[in-house]
mmCIF file of C-alpha atoms in Angstrom:
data_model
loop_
_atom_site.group_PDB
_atom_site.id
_atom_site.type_symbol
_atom_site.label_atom_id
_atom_site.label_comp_id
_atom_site.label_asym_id
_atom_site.label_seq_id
_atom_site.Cartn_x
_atom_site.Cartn_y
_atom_site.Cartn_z
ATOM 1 C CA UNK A 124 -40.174 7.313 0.319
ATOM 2 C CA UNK A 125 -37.778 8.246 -2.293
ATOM 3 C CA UNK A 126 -34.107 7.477 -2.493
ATOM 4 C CA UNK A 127 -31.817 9.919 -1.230
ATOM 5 C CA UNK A 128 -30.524 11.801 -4.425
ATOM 6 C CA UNK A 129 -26.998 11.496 -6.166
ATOM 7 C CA UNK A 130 -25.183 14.458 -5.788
ATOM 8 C CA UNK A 131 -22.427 12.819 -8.529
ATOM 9 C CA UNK A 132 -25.218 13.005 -10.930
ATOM 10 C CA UNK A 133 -25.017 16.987 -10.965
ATOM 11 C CA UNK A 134 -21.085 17.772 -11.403
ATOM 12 C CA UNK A 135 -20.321 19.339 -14.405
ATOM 13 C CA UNK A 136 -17.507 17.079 -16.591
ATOM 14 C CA UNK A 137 -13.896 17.016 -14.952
ATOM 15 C CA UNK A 138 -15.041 18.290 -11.892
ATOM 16 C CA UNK A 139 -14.319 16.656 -8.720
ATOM 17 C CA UNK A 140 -16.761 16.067 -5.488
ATOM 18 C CA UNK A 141 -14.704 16.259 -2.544
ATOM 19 C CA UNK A 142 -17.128 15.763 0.081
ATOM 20 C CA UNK A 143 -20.860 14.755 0.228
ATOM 21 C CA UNK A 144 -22.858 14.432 3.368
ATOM 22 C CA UNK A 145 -26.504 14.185 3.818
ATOM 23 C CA UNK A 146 -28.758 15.869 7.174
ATOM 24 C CA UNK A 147 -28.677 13.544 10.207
ATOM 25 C CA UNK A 148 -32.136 12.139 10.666
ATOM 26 C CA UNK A 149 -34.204 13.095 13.817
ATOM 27 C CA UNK A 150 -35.545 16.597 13.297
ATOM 28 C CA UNK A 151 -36.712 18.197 16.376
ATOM 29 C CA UNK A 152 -39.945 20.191 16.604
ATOM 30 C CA UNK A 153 -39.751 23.752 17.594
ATOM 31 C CA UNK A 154 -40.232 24.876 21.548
ATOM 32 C CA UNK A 155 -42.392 27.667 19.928
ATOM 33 C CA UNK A 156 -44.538 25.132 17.818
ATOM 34 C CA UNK A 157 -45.171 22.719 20.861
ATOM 35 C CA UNK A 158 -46.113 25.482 23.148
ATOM 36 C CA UNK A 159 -48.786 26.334 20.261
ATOM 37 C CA UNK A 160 -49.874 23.249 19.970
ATOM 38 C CA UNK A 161 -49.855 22.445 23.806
ATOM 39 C CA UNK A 162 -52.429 25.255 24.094
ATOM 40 C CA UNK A 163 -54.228 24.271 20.989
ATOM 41 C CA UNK A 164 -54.876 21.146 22.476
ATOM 42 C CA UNK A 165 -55.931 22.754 26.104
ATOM 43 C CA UNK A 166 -58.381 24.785 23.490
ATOM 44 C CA UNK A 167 -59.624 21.486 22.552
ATOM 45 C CA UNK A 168 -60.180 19.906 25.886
ATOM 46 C CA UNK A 169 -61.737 23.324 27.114
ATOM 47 C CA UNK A 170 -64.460 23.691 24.032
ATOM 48 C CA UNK A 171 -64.899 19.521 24.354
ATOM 49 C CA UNK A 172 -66.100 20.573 28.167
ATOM 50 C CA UNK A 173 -67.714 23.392 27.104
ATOM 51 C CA UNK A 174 -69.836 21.641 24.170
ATOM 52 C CA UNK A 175 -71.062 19.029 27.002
ATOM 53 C CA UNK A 176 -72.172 21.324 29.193
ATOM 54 C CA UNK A 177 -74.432 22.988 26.413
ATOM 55 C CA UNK A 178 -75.645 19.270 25.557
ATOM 56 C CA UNK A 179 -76.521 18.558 28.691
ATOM 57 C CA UNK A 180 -77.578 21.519 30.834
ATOM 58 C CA UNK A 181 -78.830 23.697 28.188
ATOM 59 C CA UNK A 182 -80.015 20.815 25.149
ATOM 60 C CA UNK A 183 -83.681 22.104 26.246
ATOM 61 C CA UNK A 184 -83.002 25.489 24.971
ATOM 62 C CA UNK A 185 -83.588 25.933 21.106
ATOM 63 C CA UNK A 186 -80.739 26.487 18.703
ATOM 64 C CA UNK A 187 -78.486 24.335 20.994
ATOM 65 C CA UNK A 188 -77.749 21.581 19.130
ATOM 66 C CA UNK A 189 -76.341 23.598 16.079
ATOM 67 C CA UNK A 190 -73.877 25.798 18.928
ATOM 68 C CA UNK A 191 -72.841 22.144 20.165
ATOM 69 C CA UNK A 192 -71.762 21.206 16.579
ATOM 70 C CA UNK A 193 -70.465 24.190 16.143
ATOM 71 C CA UNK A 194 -68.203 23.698 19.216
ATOM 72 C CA UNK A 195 -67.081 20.456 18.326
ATOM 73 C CA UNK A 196 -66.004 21.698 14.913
ATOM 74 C CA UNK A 197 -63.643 24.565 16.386
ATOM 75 C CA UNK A 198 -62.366 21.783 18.864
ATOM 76 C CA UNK A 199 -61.468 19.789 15.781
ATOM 77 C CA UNK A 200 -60.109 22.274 13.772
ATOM 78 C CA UNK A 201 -57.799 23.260 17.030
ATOM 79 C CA UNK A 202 -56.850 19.648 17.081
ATOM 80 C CA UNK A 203 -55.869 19.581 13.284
ATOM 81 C CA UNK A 204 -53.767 22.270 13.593
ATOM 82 C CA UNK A 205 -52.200 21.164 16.478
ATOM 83 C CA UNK A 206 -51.507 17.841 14.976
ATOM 84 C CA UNK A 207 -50.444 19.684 11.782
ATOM 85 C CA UNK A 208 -47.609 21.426 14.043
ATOM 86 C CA UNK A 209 -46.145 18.462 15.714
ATOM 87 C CA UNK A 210 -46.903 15.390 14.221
ATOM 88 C CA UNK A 211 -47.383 16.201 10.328
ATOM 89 C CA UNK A 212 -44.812 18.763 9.589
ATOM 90 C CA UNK A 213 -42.538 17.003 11.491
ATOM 91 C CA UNK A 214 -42.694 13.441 9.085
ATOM 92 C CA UNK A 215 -42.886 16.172 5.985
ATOM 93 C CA UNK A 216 -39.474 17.376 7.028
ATOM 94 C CA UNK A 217 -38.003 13.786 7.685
ATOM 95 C CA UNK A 218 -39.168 12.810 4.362
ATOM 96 C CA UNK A 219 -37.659 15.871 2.711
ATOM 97 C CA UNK A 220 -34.392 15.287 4.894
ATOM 98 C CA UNK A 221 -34.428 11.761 3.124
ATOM 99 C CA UNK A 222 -34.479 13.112 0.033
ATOM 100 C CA UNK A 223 -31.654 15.636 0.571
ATOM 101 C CA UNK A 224 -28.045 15.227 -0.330
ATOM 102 C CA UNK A 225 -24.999 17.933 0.379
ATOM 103 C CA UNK A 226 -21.896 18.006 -1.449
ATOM 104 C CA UNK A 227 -18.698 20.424 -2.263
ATOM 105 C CA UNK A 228 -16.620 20.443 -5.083
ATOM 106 C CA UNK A 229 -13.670 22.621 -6.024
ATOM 107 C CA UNK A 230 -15.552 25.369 -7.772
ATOM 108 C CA UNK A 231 -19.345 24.752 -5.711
ATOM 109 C CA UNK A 232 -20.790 24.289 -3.129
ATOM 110 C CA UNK A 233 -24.374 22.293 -3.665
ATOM 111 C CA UNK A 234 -27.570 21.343 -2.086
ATOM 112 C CA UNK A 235 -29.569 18.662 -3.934
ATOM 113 C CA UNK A 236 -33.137 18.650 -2.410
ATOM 114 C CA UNK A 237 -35.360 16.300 -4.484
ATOM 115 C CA UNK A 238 -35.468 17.617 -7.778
ATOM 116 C CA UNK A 239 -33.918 21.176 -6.674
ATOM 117 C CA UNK A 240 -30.554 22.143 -6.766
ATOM 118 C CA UNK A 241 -29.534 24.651 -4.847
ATOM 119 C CA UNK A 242 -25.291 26.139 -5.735
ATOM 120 C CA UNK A 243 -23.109 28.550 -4.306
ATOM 121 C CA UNK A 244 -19.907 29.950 -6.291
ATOM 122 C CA UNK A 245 -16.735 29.325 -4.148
ATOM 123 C CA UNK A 246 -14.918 32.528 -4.461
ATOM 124 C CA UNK A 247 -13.607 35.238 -2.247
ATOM 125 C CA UNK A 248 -16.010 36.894 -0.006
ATOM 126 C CA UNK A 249 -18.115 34.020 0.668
ATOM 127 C CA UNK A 250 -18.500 33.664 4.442
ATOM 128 C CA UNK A 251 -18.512 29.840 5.968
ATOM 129 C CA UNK A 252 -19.573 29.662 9.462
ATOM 130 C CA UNK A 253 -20.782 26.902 11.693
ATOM 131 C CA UNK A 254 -23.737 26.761 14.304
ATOM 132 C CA UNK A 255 -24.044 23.296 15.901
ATOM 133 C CA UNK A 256 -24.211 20.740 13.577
ATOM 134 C CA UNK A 257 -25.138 23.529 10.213
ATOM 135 C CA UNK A 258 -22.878 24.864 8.353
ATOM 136 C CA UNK A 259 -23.358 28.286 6.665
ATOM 137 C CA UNK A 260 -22.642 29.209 3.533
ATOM 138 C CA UNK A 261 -23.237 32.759 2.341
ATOM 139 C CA UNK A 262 -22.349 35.590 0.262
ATOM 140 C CA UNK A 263 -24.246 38.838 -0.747
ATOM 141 C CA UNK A 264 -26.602 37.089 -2.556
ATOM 142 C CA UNK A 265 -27.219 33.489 -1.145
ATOM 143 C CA UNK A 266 -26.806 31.266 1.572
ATOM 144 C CA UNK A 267 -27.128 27.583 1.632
ATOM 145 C CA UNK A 268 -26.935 25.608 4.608
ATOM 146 C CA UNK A 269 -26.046 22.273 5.379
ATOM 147 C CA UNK A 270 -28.268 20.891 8.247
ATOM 148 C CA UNK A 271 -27.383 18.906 10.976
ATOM 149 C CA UNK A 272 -24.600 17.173 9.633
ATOM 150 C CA UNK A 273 -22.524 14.170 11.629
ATOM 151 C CA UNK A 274 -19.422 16.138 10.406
ATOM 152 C CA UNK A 275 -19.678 19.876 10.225
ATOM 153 C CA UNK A 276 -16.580 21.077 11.059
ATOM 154 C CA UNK A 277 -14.848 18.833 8.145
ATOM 155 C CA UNK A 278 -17.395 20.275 5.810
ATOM 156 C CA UNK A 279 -16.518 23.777 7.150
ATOM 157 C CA UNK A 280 -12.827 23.145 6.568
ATOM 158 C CA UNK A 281 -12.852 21.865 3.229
ATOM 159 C CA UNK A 282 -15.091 25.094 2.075
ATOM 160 C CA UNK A 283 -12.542 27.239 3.757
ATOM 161 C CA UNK A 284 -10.243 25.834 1.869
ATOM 162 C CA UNK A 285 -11.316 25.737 -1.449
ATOM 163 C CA UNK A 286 -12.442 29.700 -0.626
ATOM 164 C CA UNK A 287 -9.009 30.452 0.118
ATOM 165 C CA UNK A 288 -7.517 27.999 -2.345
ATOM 166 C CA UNK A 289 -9.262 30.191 -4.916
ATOM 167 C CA UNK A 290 -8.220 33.305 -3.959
#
């Protein structure tokens, strides 16, 4: 895995960085993804029964053994995209959360994901709200969110700030 990114590295000459944060790790899967998978996985079980039954009771019968494979490919395919739900995404997003540093300045507000940085002008009109541990950051054009931060309402009190400051 990567090192988290610098978000000092992007600020333009003479300006300042007056706080930097960085998501908290632990990402959660979805309700609606597990329920999906849950029954992707009952799929699974379900066609694994089914395919042994046709082995079995009906192996006699010609053009059997090509429905059993068939079967057991659908019931793997099921349980690859149920894994791909839970499990995988889930350590994709962790390893992009690693990767991802927050940070406001007096002028910007920035999101340094990798290699992509992600700004929002601090002026009048933009709208800061927050939602658990996310702050929101939006104006008619964009919105950039910090995600699950340890210390969201500071965050959300130094943008309203600097909004208002610039006014």
């Amino acid at each position: 895995m990567s090192a988290r990114p610098d978000i000092a590295a992007q600020l333009a000459p003479g300006e300042a960085l007056l706080w930097s944060g960085h998501p908290r790790p632990g990402r959660r899967v979805p309700l609606k993804a597990t329920a999906f998978a849950a029954a992707l996985f009952t799929a699974t079980l379900l066609l694994a029964v089914l395919s042994w039954y046709v082995a079995i009771f009906r192996g006699h019968l010609p053009g059997s053994r090509p429905l059993v494979l068939g079967i057991l490919t659908l019931a793997a395919l099921f349980t690859y995209a149920g894994l791909r739900l839970t499990v995988l995404d889930r350590r994709r997003a962790r390893a992009r959360d690693g990767r991802t540093a927050y940070g406001i300045t007096p002028r910007r507000a920035l999101a340094l994901t990798g290699p992509y940085l992600t700004e929002l002008a601090l002026r009048p009109g933009v709208a800061v709200s927050l939602r658990g541990g996310t702050v929101i950051v939006s104006d008619e054009d964009a919105t950039l969110r910090f995600e699950r931060l340890d210390d969201g309402a500071a965050a959300r009190d130094i943008l309203i700030r600097q909004i208002e400051g610039g006014a």
